[in-house]
Structures are given as structure tokens and as C-alpha cells.
mmCIF file of C-alpha atoms in Angstrom:
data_model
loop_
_atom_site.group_PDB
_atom_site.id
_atom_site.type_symbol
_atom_site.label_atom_id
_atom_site.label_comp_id
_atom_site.label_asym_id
_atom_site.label_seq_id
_atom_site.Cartn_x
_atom_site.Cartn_y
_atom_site.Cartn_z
ATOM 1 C CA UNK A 10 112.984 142.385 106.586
ATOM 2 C CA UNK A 11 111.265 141.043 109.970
ATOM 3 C CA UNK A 12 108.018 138.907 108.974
ATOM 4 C CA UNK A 13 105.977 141.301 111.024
ATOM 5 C CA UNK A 14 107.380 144.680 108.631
ATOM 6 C CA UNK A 15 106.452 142.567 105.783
ATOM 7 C CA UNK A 16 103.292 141.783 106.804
ATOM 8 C CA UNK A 17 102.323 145.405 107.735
ATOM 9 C CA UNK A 18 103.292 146.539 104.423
ATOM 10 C CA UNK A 19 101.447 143.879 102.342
ATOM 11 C CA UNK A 20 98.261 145.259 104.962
ATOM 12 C CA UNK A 21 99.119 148.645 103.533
ATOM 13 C CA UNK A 22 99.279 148.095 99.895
ATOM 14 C CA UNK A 23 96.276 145.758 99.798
ATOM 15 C CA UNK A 24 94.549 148.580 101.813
ATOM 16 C CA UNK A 25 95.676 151.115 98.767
ATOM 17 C CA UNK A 26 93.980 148.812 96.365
ATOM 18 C CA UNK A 27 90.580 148.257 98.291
ATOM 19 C CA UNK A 28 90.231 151.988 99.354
ATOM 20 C CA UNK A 29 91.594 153.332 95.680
ATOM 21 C CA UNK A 30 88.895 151.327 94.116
ATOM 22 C CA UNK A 31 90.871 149.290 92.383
ATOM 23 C CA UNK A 32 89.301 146.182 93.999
ATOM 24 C CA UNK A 33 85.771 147.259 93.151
ATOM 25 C CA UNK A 34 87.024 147.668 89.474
ATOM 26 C CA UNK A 35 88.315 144.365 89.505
ATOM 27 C CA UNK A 36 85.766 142.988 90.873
ATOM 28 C CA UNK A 37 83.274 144.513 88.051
ATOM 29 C CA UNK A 38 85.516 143.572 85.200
ATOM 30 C CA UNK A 39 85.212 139.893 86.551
ATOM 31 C CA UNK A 40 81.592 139.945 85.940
ATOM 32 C CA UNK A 41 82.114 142.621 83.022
ATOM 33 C CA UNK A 42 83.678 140.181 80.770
ATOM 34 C CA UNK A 43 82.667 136.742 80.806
ATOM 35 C CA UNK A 44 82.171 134.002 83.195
ATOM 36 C CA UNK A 45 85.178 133.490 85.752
ATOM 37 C CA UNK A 46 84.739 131.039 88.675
ATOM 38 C CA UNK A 47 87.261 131.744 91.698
ATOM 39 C CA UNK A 48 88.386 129.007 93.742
ATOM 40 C CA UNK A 49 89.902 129.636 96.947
ATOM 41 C CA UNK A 50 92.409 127.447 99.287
ATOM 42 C CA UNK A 51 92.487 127.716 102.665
ATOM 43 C CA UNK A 52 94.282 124.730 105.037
ATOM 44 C CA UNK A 53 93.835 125.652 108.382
ATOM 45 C CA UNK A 54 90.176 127.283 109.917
ATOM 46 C CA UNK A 55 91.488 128.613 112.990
ATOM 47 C CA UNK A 56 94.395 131.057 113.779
ATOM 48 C CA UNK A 57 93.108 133.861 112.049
ATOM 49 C CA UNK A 58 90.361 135.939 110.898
ATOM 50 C CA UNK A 59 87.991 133.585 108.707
ATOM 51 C CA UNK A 60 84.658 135.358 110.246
ATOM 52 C CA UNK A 61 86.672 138.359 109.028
ATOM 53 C CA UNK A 62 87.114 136.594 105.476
ATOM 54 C CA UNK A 63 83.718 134.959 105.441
ATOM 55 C CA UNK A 64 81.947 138.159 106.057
ATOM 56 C CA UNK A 65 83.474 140.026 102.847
ATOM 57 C CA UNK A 66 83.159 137.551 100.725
ATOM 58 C CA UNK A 67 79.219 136.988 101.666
ATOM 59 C CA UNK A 68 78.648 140.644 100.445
ATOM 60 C CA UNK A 69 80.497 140.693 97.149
ATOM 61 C CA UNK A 70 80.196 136.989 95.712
ATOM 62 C CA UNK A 71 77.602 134.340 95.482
ATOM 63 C CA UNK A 72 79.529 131.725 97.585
ATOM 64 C CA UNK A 73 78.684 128.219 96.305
ATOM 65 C CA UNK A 74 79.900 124.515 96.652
ATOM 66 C CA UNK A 75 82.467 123.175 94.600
ATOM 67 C CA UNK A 76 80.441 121.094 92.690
ATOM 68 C CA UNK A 77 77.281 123.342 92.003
ATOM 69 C CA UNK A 78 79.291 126.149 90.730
ATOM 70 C CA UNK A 79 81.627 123.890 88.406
ATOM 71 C CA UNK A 80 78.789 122.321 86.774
ATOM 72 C CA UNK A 81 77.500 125.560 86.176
ATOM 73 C CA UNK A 82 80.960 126.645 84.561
ATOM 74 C CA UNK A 83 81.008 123.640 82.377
ATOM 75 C CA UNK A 84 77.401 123.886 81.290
ATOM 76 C CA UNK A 85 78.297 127.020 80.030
ATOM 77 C CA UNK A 86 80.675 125.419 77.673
ATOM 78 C CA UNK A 87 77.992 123.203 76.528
ATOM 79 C CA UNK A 88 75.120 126.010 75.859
ATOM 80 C CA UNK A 89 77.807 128.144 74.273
ATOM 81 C CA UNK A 90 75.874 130.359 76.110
ATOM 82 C CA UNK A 91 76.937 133.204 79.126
ATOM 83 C CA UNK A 92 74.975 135.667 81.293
ATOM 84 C CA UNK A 93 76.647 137.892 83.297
ATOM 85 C CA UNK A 94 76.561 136.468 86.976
ATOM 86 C CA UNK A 95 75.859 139.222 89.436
ATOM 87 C CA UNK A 96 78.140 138.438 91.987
ATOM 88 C CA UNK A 97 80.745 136.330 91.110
ATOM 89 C CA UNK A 98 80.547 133.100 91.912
ATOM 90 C CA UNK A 99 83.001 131.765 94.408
ATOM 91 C CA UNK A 100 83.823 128.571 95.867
ATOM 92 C CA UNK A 101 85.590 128.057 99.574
ATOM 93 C CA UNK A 102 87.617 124.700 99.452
ATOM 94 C CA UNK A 103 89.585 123.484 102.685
ATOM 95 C CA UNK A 104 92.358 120.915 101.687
ATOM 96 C CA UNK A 105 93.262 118.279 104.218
ATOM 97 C CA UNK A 106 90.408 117.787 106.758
ATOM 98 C CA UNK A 107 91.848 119.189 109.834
ATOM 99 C CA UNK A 108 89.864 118.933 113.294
ATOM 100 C CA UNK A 109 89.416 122.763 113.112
ATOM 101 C CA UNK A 110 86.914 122.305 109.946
ATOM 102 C CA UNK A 111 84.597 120.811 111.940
ATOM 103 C CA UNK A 112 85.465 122.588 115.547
ATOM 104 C CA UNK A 113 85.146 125.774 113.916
ATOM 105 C CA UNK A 114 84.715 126.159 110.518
ATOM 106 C CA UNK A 115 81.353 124.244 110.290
ATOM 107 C CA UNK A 116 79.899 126.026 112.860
ATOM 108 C CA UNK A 117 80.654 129.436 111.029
ATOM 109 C CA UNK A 118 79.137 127.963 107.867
ATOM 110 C CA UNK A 119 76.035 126.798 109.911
ATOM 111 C CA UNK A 120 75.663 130.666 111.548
ATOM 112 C CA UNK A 121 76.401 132.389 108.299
ATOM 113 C CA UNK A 122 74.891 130.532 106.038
ATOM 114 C CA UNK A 123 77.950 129.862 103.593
ATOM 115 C CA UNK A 124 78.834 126.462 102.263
ATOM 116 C CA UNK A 125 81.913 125.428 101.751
ATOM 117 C CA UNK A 126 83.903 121.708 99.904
ATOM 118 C CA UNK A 127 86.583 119.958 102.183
ATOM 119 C CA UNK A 128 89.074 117.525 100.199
ATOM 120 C CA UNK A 129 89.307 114.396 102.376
ATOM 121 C CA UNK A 130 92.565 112.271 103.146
ATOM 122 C CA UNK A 131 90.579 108.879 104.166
ATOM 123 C CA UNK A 132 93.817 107.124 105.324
ATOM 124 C CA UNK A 133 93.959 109.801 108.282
ATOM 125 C CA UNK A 134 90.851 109.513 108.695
ATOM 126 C CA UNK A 135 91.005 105.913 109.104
ATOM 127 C CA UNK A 136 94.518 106.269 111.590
ATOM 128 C CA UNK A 137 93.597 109.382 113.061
ATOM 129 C CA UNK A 138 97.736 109.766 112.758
ATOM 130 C CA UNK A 139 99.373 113.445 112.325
ATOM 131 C CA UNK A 140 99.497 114.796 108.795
ATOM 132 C CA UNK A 141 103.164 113.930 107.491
ATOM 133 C CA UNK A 142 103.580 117.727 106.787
ATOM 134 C CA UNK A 143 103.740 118.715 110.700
ATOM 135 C CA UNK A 144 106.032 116.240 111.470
ATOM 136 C CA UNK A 145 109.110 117.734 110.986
ATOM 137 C CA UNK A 146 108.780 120.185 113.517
ATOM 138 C CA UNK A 147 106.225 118.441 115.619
ATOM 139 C CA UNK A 148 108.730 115.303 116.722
ATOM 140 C CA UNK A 149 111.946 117.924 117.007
ATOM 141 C CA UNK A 150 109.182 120.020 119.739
ATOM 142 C CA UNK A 151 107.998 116.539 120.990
ATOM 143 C CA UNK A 152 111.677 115.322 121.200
ATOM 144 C CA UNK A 153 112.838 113.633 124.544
ATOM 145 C CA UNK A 154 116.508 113.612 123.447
ATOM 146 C CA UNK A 155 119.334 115.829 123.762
ATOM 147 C CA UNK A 156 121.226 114.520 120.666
ATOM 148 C CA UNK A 157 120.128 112.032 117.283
ATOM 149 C CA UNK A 158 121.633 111.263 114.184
ATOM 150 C CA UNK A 159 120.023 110.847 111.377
ATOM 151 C CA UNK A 160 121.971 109.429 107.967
ATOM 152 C CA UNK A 161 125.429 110.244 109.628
ATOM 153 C CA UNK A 162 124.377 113.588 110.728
ATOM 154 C CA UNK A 163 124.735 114.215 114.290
ATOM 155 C CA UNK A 164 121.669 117.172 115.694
ATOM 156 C CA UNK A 165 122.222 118.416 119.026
ATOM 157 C CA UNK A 166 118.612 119.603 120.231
ATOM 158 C CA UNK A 167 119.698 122.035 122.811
ATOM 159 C CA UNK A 168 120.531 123.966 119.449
ATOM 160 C CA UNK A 169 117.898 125.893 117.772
ATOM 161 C CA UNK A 170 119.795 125.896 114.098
ATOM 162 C CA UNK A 171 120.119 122.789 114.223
ATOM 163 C CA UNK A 172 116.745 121.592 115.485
ATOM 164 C CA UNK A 173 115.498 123.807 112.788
ATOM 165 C CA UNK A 174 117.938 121.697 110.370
ATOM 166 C CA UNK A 175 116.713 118.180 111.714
ATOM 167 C CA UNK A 176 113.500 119.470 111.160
ATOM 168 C CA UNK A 177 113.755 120.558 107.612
ATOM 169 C CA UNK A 178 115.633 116.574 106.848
ATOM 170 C CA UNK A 179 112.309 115.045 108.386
ATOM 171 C CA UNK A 180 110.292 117.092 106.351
ATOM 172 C CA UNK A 181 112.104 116.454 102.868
ATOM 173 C CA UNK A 182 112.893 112.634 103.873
ATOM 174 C CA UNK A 183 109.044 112.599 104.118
ATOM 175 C CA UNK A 184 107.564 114.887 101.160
ATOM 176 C CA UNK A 185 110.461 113.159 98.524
ATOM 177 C CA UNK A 186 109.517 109.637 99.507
ATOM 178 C CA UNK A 187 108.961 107.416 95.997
ATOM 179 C CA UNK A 188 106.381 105.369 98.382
ATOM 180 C CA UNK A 189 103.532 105.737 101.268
ATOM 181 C CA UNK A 190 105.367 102.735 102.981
ATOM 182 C CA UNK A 191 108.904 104.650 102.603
ATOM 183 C CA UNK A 192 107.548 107.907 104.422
ATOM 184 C CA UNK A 193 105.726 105.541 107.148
ATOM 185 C CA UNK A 194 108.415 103.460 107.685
ATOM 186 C CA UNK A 195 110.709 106.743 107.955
ATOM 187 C CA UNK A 196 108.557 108.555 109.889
ATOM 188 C CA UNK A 197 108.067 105.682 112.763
ATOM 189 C CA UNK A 198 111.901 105.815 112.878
ATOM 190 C CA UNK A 199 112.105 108.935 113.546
ATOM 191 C CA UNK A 200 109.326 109.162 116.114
ATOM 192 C CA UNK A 201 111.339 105.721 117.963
ATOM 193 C CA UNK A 202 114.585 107.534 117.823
ATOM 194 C CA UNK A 203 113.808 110.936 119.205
ATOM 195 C CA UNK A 204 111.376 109.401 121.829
ATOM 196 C CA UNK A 205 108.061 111.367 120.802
ATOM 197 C CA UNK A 206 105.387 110.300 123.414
ATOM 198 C CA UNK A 207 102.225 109.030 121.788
ATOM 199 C CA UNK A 208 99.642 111.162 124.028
ATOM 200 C CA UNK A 209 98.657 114.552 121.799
ATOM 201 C CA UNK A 210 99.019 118.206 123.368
ATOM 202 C CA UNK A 211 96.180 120.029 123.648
ATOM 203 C CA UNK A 212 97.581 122.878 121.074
ATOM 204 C CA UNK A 213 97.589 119.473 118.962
ATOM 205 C CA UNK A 214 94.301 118.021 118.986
ATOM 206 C CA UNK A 215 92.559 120.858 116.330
ATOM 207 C CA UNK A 216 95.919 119.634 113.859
ATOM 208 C CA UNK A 217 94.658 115.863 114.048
ATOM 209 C CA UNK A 218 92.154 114.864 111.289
ATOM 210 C CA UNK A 219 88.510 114.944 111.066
ATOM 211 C CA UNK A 220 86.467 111.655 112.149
ATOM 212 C CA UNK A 221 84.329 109.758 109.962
ATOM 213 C CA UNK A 222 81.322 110.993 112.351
ATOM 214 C CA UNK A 223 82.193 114.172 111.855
ATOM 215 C CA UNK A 224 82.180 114.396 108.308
ATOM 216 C CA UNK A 225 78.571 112.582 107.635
ATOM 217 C CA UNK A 226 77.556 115.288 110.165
ATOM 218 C CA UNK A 227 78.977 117.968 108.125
ATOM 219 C CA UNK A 228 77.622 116.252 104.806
ATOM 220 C CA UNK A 229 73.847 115.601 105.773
ATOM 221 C CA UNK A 230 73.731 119.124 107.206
ATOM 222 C CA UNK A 231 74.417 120.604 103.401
ATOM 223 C CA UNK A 232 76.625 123.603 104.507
ATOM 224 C CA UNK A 233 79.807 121.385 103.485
ATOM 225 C CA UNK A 234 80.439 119.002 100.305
ATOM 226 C CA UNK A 235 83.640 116.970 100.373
ATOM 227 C CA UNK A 236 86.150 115.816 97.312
ATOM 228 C CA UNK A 237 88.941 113.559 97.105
ATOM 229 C CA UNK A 238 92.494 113.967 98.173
ATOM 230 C CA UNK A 239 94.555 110.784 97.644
ATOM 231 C CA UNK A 240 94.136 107.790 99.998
ATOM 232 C CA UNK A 241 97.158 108.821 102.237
ATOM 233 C CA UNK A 242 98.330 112.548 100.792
ATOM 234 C CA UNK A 243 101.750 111.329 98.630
ATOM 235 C CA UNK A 244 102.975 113.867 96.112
ATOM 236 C CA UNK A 245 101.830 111.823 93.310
ATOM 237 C CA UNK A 246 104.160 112.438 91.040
ATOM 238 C CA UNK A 247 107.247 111.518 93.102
ATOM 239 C CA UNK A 248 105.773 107.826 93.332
ATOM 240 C CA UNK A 249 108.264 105.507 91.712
ATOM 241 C CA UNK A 250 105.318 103.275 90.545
ATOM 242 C CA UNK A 251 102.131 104.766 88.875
ATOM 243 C CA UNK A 252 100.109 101.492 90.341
ATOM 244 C CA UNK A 253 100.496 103.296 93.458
ATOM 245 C CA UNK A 254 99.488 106.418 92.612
ATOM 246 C CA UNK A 255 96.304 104.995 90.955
ATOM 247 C CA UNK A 256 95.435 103.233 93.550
ATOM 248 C CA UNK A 257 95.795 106.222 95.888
ATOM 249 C CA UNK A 258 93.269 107.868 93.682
ATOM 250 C CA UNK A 259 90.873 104.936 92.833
ATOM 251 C CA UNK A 260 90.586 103.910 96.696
ATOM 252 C CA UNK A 261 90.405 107.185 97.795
ATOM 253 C CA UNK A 262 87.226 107.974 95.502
ATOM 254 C CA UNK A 263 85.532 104.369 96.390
ATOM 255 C CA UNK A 264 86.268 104.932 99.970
ATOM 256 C CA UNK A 265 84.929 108.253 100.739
ATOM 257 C CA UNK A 266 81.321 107.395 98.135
ATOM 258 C CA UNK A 267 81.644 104.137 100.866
ATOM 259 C CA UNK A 268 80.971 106.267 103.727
ATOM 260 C CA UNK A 269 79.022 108.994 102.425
ATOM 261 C CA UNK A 270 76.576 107.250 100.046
ATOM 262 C CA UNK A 271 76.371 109.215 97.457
ATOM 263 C CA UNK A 272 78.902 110.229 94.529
ATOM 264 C CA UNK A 273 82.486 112.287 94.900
ATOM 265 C CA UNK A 274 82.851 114.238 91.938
ATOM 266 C CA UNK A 275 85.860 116.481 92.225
ATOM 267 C CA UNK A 276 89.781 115.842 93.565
ATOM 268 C CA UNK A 277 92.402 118.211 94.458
ATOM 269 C CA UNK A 278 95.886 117.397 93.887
ATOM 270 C CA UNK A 279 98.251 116.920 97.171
ATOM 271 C CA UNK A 280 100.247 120.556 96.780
ATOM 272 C CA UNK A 281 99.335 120.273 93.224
ATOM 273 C CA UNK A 282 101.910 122.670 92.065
ATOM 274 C CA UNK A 283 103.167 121.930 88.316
ATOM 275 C CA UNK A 284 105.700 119.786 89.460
ATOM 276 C CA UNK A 285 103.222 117.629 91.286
ATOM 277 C CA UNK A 286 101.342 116.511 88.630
ATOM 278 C CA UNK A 287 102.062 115.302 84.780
ATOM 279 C CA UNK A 288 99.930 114.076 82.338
ATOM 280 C CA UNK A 289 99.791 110.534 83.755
ATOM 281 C CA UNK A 290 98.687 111.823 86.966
ATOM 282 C CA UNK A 291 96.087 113.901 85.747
ATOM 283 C CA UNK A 292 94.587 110.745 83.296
ATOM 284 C CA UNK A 293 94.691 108.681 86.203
ATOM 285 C CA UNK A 294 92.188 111.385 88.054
ATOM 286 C CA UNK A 295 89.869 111.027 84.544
ATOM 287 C CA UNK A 296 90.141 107.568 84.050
ATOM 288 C CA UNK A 297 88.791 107.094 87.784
ATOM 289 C CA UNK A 298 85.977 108.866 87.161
ATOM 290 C CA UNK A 299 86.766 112.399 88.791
ATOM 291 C CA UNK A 300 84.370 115.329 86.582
ATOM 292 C CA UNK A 301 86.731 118.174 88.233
ATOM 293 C CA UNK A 302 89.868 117.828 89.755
ATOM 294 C CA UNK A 303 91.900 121.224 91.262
ATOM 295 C CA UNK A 304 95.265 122.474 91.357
ATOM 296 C CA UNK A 305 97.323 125.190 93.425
ATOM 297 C CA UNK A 306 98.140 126.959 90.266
ATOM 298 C CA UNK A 307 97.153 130.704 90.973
ATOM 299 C CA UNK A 308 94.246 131.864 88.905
ATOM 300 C CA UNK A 309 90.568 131.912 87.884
ATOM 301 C CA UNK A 310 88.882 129.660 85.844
ATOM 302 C CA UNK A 311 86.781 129.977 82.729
ATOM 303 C CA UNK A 312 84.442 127.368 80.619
ATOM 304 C CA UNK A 313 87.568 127.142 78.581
ATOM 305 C CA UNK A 314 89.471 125.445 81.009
ATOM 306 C CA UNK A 315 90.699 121.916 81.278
ATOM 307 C CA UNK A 316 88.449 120.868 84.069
ATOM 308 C CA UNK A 317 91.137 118.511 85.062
ATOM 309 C CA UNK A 318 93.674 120.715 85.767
ATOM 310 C CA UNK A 319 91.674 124.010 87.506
ATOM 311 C CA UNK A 320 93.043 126.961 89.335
ATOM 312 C CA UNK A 321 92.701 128.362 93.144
ATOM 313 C CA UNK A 322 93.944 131.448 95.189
ATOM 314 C CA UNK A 323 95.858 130.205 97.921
ATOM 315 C CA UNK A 324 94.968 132.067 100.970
ATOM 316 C CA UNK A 325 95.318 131.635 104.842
ATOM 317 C CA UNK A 326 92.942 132.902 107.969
ATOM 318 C CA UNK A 327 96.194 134.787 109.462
ATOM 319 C CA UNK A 328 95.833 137.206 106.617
ATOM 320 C CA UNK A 329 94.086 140.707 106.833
ATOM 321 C CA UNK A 330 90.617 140.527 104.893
ATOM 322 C CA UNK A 331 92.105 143.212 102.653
ATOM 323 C CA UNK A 332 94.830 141.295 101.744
ATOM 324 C CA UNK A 333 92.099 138.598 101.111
ATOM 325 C CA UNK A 334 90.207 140.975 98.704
ATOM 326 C CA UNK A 335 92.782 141.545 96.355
ATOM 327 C CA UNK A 336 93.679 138.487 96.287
ATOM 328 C CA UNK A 337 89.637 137.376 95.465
ATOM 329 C CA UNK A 338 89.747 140.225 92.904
ATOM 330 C CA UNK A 339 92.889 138.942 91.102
ATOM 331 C CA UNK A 340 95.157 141.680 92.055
ATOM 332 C CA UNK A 341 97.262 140.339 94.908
ATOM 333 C CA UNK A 342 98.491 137.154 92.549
ATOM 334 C CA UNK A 343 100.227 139.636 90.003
ATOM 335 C CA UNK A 344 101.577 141.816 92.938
ATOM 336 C CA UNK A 345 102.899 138.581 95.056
ATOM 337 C CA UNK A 346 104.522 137.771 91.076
ATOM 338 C CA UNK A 347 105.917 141.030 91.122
ATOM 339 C CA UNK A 348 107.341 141.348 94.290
ATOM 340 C CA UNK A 349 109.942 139.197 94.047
ATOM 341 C CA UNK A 350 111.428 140.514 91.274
ATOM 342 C CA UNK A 351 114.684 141.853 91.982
ATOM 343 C CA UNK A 352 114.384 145.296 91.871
ATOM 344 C CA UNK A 353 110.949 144.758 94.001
ATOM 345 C CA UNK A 354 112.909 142.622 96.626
ATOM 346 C CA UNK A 355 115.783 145.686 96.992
ATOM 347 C CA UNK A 356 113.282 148.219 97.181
ATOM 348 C CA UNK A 357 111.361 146.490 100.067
ATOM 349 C CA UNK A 358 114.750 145.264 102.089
ATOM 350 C CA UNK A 359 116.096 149.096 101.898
ATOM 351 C CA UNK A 360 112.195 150.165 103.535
ATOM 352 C CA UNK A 361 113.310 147.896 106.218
ATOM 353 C CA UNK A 362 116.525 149.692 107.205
#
């Protein structure tokens, strides 16, 4: 099934849910029965609809800062008390700190009054270097060779499988590396072998990071709070030595307080999948003095949660707000589950026929 089918029928089955009701029930049984906090993820602000998203959300939950609405949900836990919250409260994060947070998203905040919590990467920051994760495909577009060969494996670039292919071996040589120095010292290989010129493109510049400017702009302004995201973004739980991945913590937290002047409470987890973090990872985020830190498990959180291992929704400007509200609500996480079941799968690749 072509991406575009796909997408047009996950527009038409979130639109069942929203227009059925089903969202508004959801929605009510949130508040109905007990506190639930829900954390979205976003990467990217532009290429998409987030006015679109922003603009939902503002009418049906009380949009808050990362850190104001956690310690809210934890004080709850101490009080042993609840009150029904009328909206839900919801918190934006934006993982990264892409140019486009500040371009765009923090003048949306500023015009709709919504604030929103940025996780920063202060080594990127510091470099202003492209995020390791748009490499891949990034050097194979920027590539001023015909041919390279990489680990004995020849890549003709005048052939889009196997550009695609050279791309995918950058990627995993750089998101498997046991080190920060391994991935750099990989990555400027690459860049030296396939002749990348240094100069950005202008579709580039809004994937570069933010600059230190820019974020004490967006922090004295109040709209935006900002959190922790590892010194230089390694999948912590691929380093080979847990010094390292303490450190990327530790520094990462003193670095960021450095420049802002004021406390960093909360850390998100680079990917932060299961297999991303253990229990040494996450005691390493408590032991440096994190209150919150946040996953990309799907899922709502409750007082009864470990607040060092919290949930998000995962979500993306290029989707359709009603995709977005089901996936607010709760329901689009247990339909994406069930989906791609087998029988689910079969169903939809016959539809496409």
C-alpha cells in the first residue's frame, strides 16, 4: 500500500472516531476517572500543520509546561488527594532543539498563547554540527562522488537502491556506536570520503540546531521551558562504558543550568524506547539530580507512575489534527497496536488492490 493510501485511510478512521464521538468520550473518561497527564512528542515544528494541532488542543486541554504540570501530578501522590481537572492537562515537549523551534514554533507559542518544554542537546548547540540522525541521507544527497566503499562494500551513487543502502549503513554505523568519539570519528570519514561540501543548503538551515541566543530568548520570554537531552544525543544504553553515559547526563544538566541560570529539572531519554534505557541508565538520570525524566513509551501518566521512567504520544506536524485527536484521547495508540496485527495488515494491503 502507497504511503499516500495509507495515510488517507488513517485520515478516515481517525475522522470516524472524532465525528462518532468516540473522541469526546475519551476525552471525558480521562477526566472521569482520575488524574492522567498526557505528554506529547513532536521533533520537527515545521512541515505540517502545528497551528492546525495547536488550535485543537487549546480548546480541549489546559496546555501547560513540563515542569508545572508534573509537579502537579506528583503532588497529587503526596496529598493522596485528586480533583477532577477540567480539561486535561497536557504538556507539548519538542525533543532535539531544531532551528524550526525557534523560527516557527516560538512564534506560534508567543501568538497563541501556549507554552511549550524543548529537550536541549548542548553539544550541538555548542558545534552548531548536523544532528547524527540526518546524516545518513544528508551526505548520500550532499555526495560529490559517483562511487565509495565503505567496509568492503562498493555503492555506486548513480543508483537509487543503493544510495538508499549506503544511507541506511551510515545511519546504523552511527546510532550503534559504543562511543560519541566512534560516531564522530565515523561520521567525519564519511563526510571526507563522499566529498560533502561544508556550506549548508538553504532547505538545511531550519534542520541545524538552536543557538544559545536563541534559547535564553525563548526562556526569559516564559512561553518555552527547556530539559535535558544528553550532552551529545548517544543512545545511552549502547555506550560500552557507563562513565560515559554519566557524564553525558551530568554535563548536560550542569551545562544547560550554566547558561540559563536557573535549575533543569526534567530529561528525556535519546529515542528512549525500552531498549534504550535499563536500570543503570535510568539511576544515573536520579542520581544526577533529574525530578522527571521522559520516555517514548506510548501512554499517559498517572501519580502512580515512576517519574523516572514517564510516557508520551509520539506525534508529528505532517499528521491531520484528527489523527492528532485520537491520538491525545488515547485511541490512536491501541489502533496503531492493532493495525499491525496480521489479519489487520491483510485486510488493509487487499483495500489497496
Amino acid at each position: 500500500m502507497s504511503g499516500s493510501l495509507r495515510k488517507k485511510m488513517l485520515i478516515a478512521i481517525a475522522a470516524c472516531f472524532y465525528y462518532s464521538g468516540l473522541v469526546a468520550c475519551a476525552r471525558w473518561f480521562t477526566r472521569r476517572f482520575g488524574q492522567r497527564l498526557v505528554i506529547l512528542n513532536y521533533h520537527r515544528a515545521t512541515g505540517g500543520d502545528l497551528a492546525g494541532h495547536w488550535l485543537y488542543l487549546q480548546r480541549h486541554y489546559c496546555i501547560m509546561h513540563a515542569e508545572a504540570a508534573l509537579e502537579e501530578l506528583f503532588a497529587l501522590r503526596k496529598n493522596n488527594r485528586w480533583r477532577m481537572p477540567k480539561p486535561t492537562p497536557l504538556v507539548l515537549t519538542f525533543d532535539d532543539g531544531y532551528h524550526d523551534h525557534y523560527t516557527y514554533g516560538f512564534a506560534l507559542a508567543q501568538a497563541l498563547h501556549i507554552p511549550f518544554t524543548i529537550y536541549l542537546i548542548p553539544g550541538y548547540l555548542d558545534s552548531g554540527a548536523y544532528f547524527w540522525w540526518l546524516e545518513g541521507k544528508r551526505l548520500v544527497r550532499r555526495a560529490q562522488v559517483k562511487v565509495a566503499t565503505f567496509a568492503g562494500q562498493t555503492y555506486s551513487l548513480e543508483n537509487a537502491d543503493e544510495r538508499a543502502a549506503l544511507a541506511r549503513y551510515i545511519d546504523a554505523q552511527a546510532r550503534f556506536a559504543s562511543s560519541v568519539a566512534q560516531r564522530e570519528a565515523f561520521l567525519a570519514q564519511a563526510r571526507v570520503m563522499l566529498a560533502v561540501p561544508a556550506e549548508a543548503t538553504d532547505d538545511e538551515l531550519a534542520s541545524l540546531p538552536l543557538t544559545w541566543d536563541e534559547v535564553r530568548e525563548m526562556d526569559q520570554s516564559g512561553w518555552v521551558s527547556f530539559g535535558a537531552h544528553t550532552m551529545h544525543h548517544p543512545i545511552l544504553s549502547y555506550l560500552s562504558n557507563i562513565d560515559e553515559a554519566e557524564h553525558e547526563i551530568q554535563a548536560c544538566k550542569r551545562v544547560i543550568e550554566g547558561k540559563l541560570g536557573h535549575p533543569v529539572r526534567s530529561f528525556a531519554y535519546p529515542v528512549g524506547q525500552r531498549q534504550h534505557l535499563g536500570p543503570e541508565v535510568v539511576e544515573l538520570v536520579r542520581k544526577a539530580g533529574f525530578s522527571w525524566a521522559l520516555t517514548t513509551k506510548y501512554g499517559m501518566n498517572t501519580s502512580a507512575c515512576n517519574p523516572y521512567v514517564l510516557r508520551r504520544v509520539e506525534v508529528d506536524v505532517d499528521q491531520h489534527w484528527l489523527v492528532l485527536a485520537a491520538e491525545a484521547a488515547g485511541l490512536w495508540g491501541f489502533f496503531s497496536r492493532l493495525r499491525w496485527q496480521p489479519f489487520i495488515r491483510q485486510r488493509f494491503t487487499n483495500a489497496a488492490r
